[in-house]
Coordinates of C-alpha atoms in Angstrom, one line a residue:
M65 CA -4.3 1.7 -13.6
T66 CA -4.0 5.4 -14.6
E67 CA -0.4 6.5 -15.4
E68 CA 1.0 9.5 -13.5
T69 CA 3.3 11.9 -15.4
P70 CA 6.4 13.2 -13.7
I71 CA 4.7 16.6 -13.5
T72 CA 1.6 15.3 -11.7
Q73 CA 3.7 13.1 -9.4
A74 CA 6.0 16.0 -8.4
Q75 CA 2.9 18.2 -7.7
R76 CA 1.4 15.5 -5.6
L77 CA 4.5 14.7 -3.6
Q78 CA 6.3 18.1 -3.4
P79 CA 3.9 20.9 -4.4
Q80 CA 5.8 23.6 -2.7
L81 CA 9.1 22.7 -4.3
V82 CA 7.5 22.4 -7.7
D83 CA 6.2 26.0 -7.3
H84 CA 9.6 27.1 -6.0
F85 CA 11.6 25.7 -9.0
M86 CA 9.1 26.8 -11.6
G87 CA 9.5 30.3 -10.1
L88 CA 13.2 30.2 -10.2
I89 CA 13.2 29.1 -13.9
A90 CA 10.6 31.8 -14.8
T91 CA 12.8 34.5 -13.3
H92 CA 16.1 33.1 -14.6
R93 CA 17.4 32.5 -11.0
L94 CA 18.1 28.7 -11.3
A95 CA 21.5 27.9 -9.8
H96 CA 23.9 25.5 -11.7
A97 CA 24.0 22.7 -9.1
Y98 CA 21.4 21.2 -6.7
L99 CA 21.4 18.2 -4.4
F100 CA 17.9 16.8 -3.9
N101 CA 17.9 14.9 -0.6
G102 CA 15.0 12.8 0.3
M103 CA 14.0 9.2 1.3
D104 CA 12.6 6.8 -1.3
G105 CA 9.0 7.8 -2.0
T106 CA 9.5 11.6 -1.7
G107 CA 9.6 12.2 -5.5
R108 CA 13.2 13.0 -6.1
Q109 CA 13.2 11.8 -9.7
A110 CA 9.8 13.3 -10.5
L111 CA 10.9 16.7 -9.3
A112 CA 14.2 16.6 -11.2
Q113 CA 12.4 15.6 -14.4
T114 CA 9.8 18.3 -13.9
V115 CA 12.7 20.9 -13.7
A116 CA 14.2 19.5 -16.9
L117 CA 10.8 19.5 -18.7
R118 CA 10.2 23.2 -17.7
L119 CA 13.6 24.2 -19.0
F120 CA 12.9 22.8 -22.4
C121 CA 9.1 23.0 -22.7
Q122 CA 7.8 24.7 -25.9
N123 CA 4.4 25.4 -24.5
V124 CA 4.6 26.4 -20.8
G125 CA 1.1 26.7 -19.3
A126 CA -0.4 29.7 -17.7
D127 CA 0.3 28.0 -14.3
G128 CA 4.0 28.0 -15.1
L129 CA 4.2 24.2 -15.5
P130 CA 5.6 22.3 -18.5
C131 CA 2.9 21.1 -20.8
G132 CA 4.1 17.5 -21.0
Q133 CA 2.8 17.2 -24.5
C134 CA 5.1 19.2 -26.8
A135 CA 7.9 17.5 -28.8
E136 CA 10.6 18.6 -26.3
C137 CA 8.6 17.3 -23.3
R138 CA 7.8 14.0 -25.0
R139 CA 11.5 13.4 -25.9
I140 CA 12.6 14.1 -22.3
M141 CA 10.0 11.8 -20.8
A142 CA 11.1 9.1 -23.3
G143 CA 14.7 9.5 -22.3
D144 CA 15.6 10.6 -25.8
H145 CA 16.7 14.2 -25.5
P146 CA 20.4 14.8 -26.3
D147 CA 20.6 17.8 -23.9
V148 CA 19.1 16.0 -20.9
V149 CA 21.3 13.2 -19.6
T150 CA 20.5 10.9 -16.7
V151 CA 23.2 8.8 -15.0
V152 CA 22.2 5.8 -12.8
P153 CA 24.4 3.2 -11.1
D154 CA 26.2 0.7 -13.4
G155 CA 25.6 -2.4 -11.2
Q156 CA 26.1 -1.4 -7.6
R157 CA 28.1 1.8 -8.2
I158 CA 28.3 5.0 -10.2
K159 CA 31.7 4.7 -11.7
V160 CA 34.4 7.1 -12.9
D161 CA 33.9 6.1 -16.5
Q162 CA 30.3 7.2 -16.4
V163 CA 31.3 10.6 -15.1
R164 CA 34.0 10.9 -17.8
Y165 CA 31.4 10.1 -20.4
L166 CA 29.1 12.7 -18.9
K167 CA 31.8 15.3 -19.0
S168 CA 32.7 14.6 -22.6
E169 CA 29.1 14.9 -23.6
F170 CA 28.7 18.2 -21.8
T171 CA 31.9 19.8 -23.1
K172 CA 30.4 19.6 -26.6
S173 CA 28.1 22.5 -27.5
A174 CA 24.4 21.8 -26.8
V175 CA 22.8 20.0 -29.7
E176 CA 19.5 21.7 -29.6
G177 CA 20.0 25.0 -27.8
N178 CA 22.1 26.7 -25.1
Q179 CA 20.7 24.7 -22.2
K180 CA 22.0 21.3 -20.9
I181 CA 21.0 19.5 -17.8
F182 CA 22.3 16.3 -16.2
I183 CA 20.6 14.3 -13.5
I184 CA 22.6 11.8 -11.4
D185 CA 20.4 9.4 -9.4
Q186 CA 21.5 7.6 -6.3
M187 CA 24.5 9.8 -5.7
E188 CA 25.3 7.9 -2.5
R189 CA 26.4 5.0 -4.7
M190 CA 29.1 7.0 -6.5
T191 CA 32.7 5.8 -6.1
T192 CA 35.1 8.3 -4.6
G193 CA 37.0 8.5 -7.9
A194 CA 33.8 9.3 -9.7
A195 CA 32.8 11.9 -7.1
N196 CA 36.2 13.6 -7.3
S197 CA 35.9 13.7 -11.1
L198 CA 32.4 15.2 -10.9
L199 CA 33.6 17.8 -8.4
K200 CA 35.9 19.4 -10.9
F201 CA 33.1 19.5 -13.4
I202 CA 30.7 21.2 -10.9
E203 CA 33.4 23.7 -9.8
E204 CA 33.9 24.8 -13.5
P205 CA 30.6 24.2 -15.3
V206 CA 30.7 24.3 -19.1
G207 CA 28.2 26.7 -20.7
N208 CA 24.6 26.9 -19.6
T209 CA 24.6 23.7 -17.6
V210 CA 22.4 22.6 -14.7
A211 CA 23.3 19.6 -12.4
L212 CA 20.7 17.9 -10.4
L213 CA 22.1 15.3 -8.0
L214 CA 19.7 13.0 -6.2
T215 CA 20.3 11.0 -3.0
A216 CA 18.4 9.3 -0.3
N217 CA 21.0 10.2 2.3
K218 CA 23.1 13.4 2.0
N219 CA 25.3 12.2 4.8
L220 CA 26.8 9.7 2.5
I221 CA 27.9 12.4 0.0
L222 CA 31.4 13.8 0.0
P223 CA 31.5 17.1 1.9
T224 CA 33.3 18.8 -1.0
I225 CA 30.3 17.9 -3.2
L226 CA 27.8 19.2 -0.6
S227 CA 29.6 22.5 -0.3
R228 CA 29.3 23.2 -4.0
T229 CA 25.7 22.4 -4.4
Q230 CA 22.5 23.9 -3.1
I231 CA 20.9 21.3 -0.9
V232 CA 17.2 20.8 -1.2
D233 CA 15.6 18.6 1.5
L234 CA 12.4 16.9 0.3
L235 CA 9.6 16.5 2.8
P236 CA 8.5 12.9 3.6
V237 CA 5.2 12.0 2.0
P238 CA 2.6 10.2 4.2
P239 CA 1.9 6.7 2.8
K240 CA -1.8 7.4 3.3
K241 CA -1.7 10.0 0.6
L242 CA -0.3 7.7 -2.0
A243 CA -2.6 4.9 -0.8
D244 CA -5.5 7.1 -1.6
A245 CA -4.2 7.7 -5.1
L246 CA -3.7 4.0 -5.6
A247 CA -7.3 3.4 -4.5
Q248 CA -8.4 5.9 -7.1
A249 CA -6.3 4.0 -9.7
G250 CA -8.0 0.7 -8.9
V251 CA -5.2 -1.1 -7.0
A252 CA -6.5 -4.0 -4.8
P253 CA -7.1 -3.1 -1.2
S254 CA -4.7 -5.9 -0.1
Q255 CA -1.8 -4.2 -1.8
R256 CA -2.5 -0.4 -1.5
Y257 CA -0.7 0.4 1.8
L258 CA 2.2 -1.9 1.1
L259 CA 2.8 -0.3 -2.4
A260 CA 2.4 3.1 -0.8
N261 CA 5.4 2.3 1.4
L262 CA 7.5 0.6 -1.3
T263 CA 7.0 3.1 -4.2
E264 CA 6.6 6.8 -4.7
S265 CA 4.0 6.9 -7.5
V266 CA 1.1 5.2 -9.2
S267 CA 3.2 4.3 -12.2
A268 CA 6.0 2.7 -10.0
A269 CA 3.3 0.7 -8.3
N270 CA 1.9 -0.3 -11.6
D271 CA 5.4 -1.6 -12.6
L272 CA 5.7 -3.6 -9.4
I273 CA 2.3 -5.4 -9.8
A274 CA 2.7 -6.0 -13.6
D275 CA 3.4 -9.6 -12.9
D276 CA 2.6 -12.0 -10.0
W277 CA 5.8 -11.4 -8.1
L278 CA 4.5 -9.0 -5.5
G279 CA 1.5 -11.2 -4.6
T280 CA 3.7 -14.2 -4.3
A281 CA 6.2 -12.2 -2.1
Q282 CA 3.4 -11.0 0.1
T283 CA 2.1 -14.5 0.7
S284 CA 5.6 -15.9 1.4
I285 CA 6.4 -13.1 3.8
E286 CA 3.1 -13.6 5.6
H287 CA 3.9 -17.3 6.0
W288 CA 7.4 -16.5 7.4
F289 CA 6.0 -13.8 9.7
T290 CA 3.2 -16.0 11.1
A291 CA 5.7 -18.8 11.8
C292 CA 8.0 -16.2 13.6
C293 CA 5.1 -14.9 15.7
Q294 CA 4.2 -18.5 16.7
N295 CA 7.8 -19.1 17.7
D296 CA 7.8 -21.9 15.1
E297 CA 11.3 -22.9 14.0
R298 CA 9.9 -23.7 10.6
A299 CA 10.3 -20.0 10.0
F300 CA 14.0 -20.7 9.5
V301 CA 13.1 -23.3 6.8
R302 CA 10.8 -20.8 5.1
V303 CA 13.8 -18.6 4.5
Q304 CA 15.3 -21.1 2.1
T305 CA 12.1 -22.5 0.6
E306 CA 10.1 -19.2 0.2
L307 CA 12.0 -16.0 0.8
V308 CA 15.3 -16.6 -1.0
P309 CA 13.7 -17.8 -4.3
L310 CA 11.9 -14.4 -4.4
A311 CA 15.1 -12.5 -4.8
A312 CA 17.2 -13.4 -7.8
T313 CA 18.6 -9.9 -8.2
R314 CA 20.1 -7.4 -5.8
D315 CA 17.2 -5.0 -6.4
R316 CA 14.7 -7.7 -5.5
Q317 CA 16.7 -8.6 -2.4
R318 CA 16.5 -4.9 -1.2
L319 CA 12.8 -5.0 -2.0
V320 CA 12.2 -8.2 0.1
L321 CA 14.0 -6.5 3.0
D322 CA 11.8 -3.4 2.6
M323 CA 8.8 -5.7 2.7
L324 CA 10.0 -7.4 5.9
V325 CA 10.4 -3.9 7.5
Q326 CA 6.7 -3.2 6.6
I327 CA 5.3 -6.3 8.1
W328 CA 7.0 -5.7 11.5
H329 CA 6.1 -2.1 11.3
D330 CA 2.5 -3.2 11.2
A331 CA 2.9 -4.9 14.5
L332 CA 4.7 -2.0 16.0
R333 CA 2.0 0.4 14.9
Q334 CA -0.8 -1.8 16.2
Q335 CA 0.7 -1.8 19.7
T336 CA 0.1 2.0 20.0
A337 CA -3.2 2.3 18.2
A338 CA -6.2 0.3 16.9
L339 CA -5.9 0.5 13.1
P340 CA -8.3 -0.7 10.4
S341 CA -6.8 -3.4 8.2
S342 CA -6.9 -0.9 5.2
D343 CA -4.2 1.1 7.0
L344 CA -1.8 -1.9 7.2
A345 CA 0.7 -3.1 4.7
Y346 CA -0.3 -6.7 5.3
P347 CA -4.1 -6.7 6.1
Q348 CA -4.3 -10.5 5.5
V349 CA -2.4 -11.1 8.7
A350 CA -3.7 -8.2 10.7
Q351 CA -4.9 -10.5 13.5
V352 CA -1.4 -12.1 13.8
S353 CA 0.4 -8.8 14.0
A354 CA -2.2 -7.5 16.5
Q355 CA -1.6 -10.6 18.7
I356 CA 2.2 -10.3 18.6
A357 CA 1.8 -6.6 19.4
Q358 CA -0.2 -7.4 22.5
R359 CA 2.1 -10.2 23.5
L360 CA 5.5 -8.5 23.3
P361 CA 6.5 -5.4 25.2
I362 CA 7.4 -2.3 23.2
D363 CA 11.1 -2.7 23.9
R364 CA 11.1 -6.2 22.4
L365 CA 9.2 -5.1 19.3
L366 CA 11.6 -2.2 18.9
A367 CA 14.5 -4.6 19.2
I368 CA 13.0 -6.7 16.4
M369 CA 12.5 -3.6 14.2
T370 CA 16.2 -2.6 14.8
L371 CA 17.3 -6.1 13.7
V372 CA 15.2 -5.9 10.5
L373 CA 16.3 -2.4 9.6
A374 CA 19.9 -3.5 10.0
T375 CA 19.6 -6.0 7.2
H376 CA 19.9 -3.2 4.6
G377 CA 23.4 -2.3 5.8
Q378 CA 24.4 -6.0 5.9
L379 CA 23.3 -6.4 2.3
A380 CA 25.2 -3.2 1.3
G381 CA 28.2 -4.8 2.9
N382 CA 27.9 -7.7 0.5
L383 CA 26.8 -10.3 3.1
N384 CA 25.1 -13.3 1.6
F385 CA 21.3 -12.7 1.3
Q386 CA 20.3 -16.1 2.7
N387 CA 22.7 -15.8 5.6
I388 CA 21.3 -12.4 6.4
L389 CA 17.7 -13.7 6.5
E390 CA 18.6 -16.9 8.4
A391 CA 20.5 -14.9 11.1
L392 CA 17.6 -12.4 11.3
T393 CA 15.1 -15.2 11.8
L394 CA 17.1 -16.8 14.6
E395 CA 17.4 -13.4 16.3
I396 CA 13.7 -12.7 16.0
L397 CA 12.8 -16.2 17.4
A398 CA 15.1 -15.5 20.3
Q399 CA 13.4 -12.2 21.0
I400 CA 9.9 -13.8 20.9
S401 CA 10.8 -16.7 23.1
H402 CA 12.7 -14.5 25.6

């Protein structure tokens, strides 16, 4: 598969925002704190990294974009630039010690120039203590500092943080657009649409299919889905024998839940339109999802989708993963047999 750079990814996903921020930097009008708000798949990280690259690039192109090739760009993309610091959750949360470390780093003079930039990913997972510590830093920035805060849901961010940042809402990206890019990159037809809904770039999709996990997960979820649609109580057994073993980590658990959403979304979409299998996340069970779409009324399919979507909140509330899936399966079987 062909690798995308952060620059090409940001251009593909958010071309208008790329132009906007390149213009701000070129005219020295960049503010000191932004909150990038957008669902997974909208290119938050790519846009933030493109801004960082443009600030430090030694060979900006005639189009105003960073070159992606100079020493500064290469160091940033390798995560090895001392004046570009990225903070991600330590486990489940972004903790106050991480913000304290960030503040200590940024109170020092910039190592290689006057500019410093920090990127905090998944801001919604920051503890209240960490957010309060960060607030003071944003209110009184040190030197020529730019803060880029990234979140999938700005409603989970402290109002005091929101009021001190410029909020940038990223537009949703149609999965079909990424699916086309994945097709050009040589991804198998059976996985293109699913990957387009699970990831935001060709490179992220490449990471996900680097081993056999995704294919195994697809097959296991198809088995479970088919059993559910047939009102087969063995769907409950498949939770323990096939689904739970897929998810040894919390990230994999979230990914499995995302994949369950996609397979039921296939059924919901097929009730309202005749779709080619290439436009489905699970083309191998297109007939099964079409049959359940014809069999169940729209309100029952929507009820099932609501149940599946609710599992993310249950997992975030530290409920046991197996218990979540078993309860979900029983509730789905009840809806189907109703």
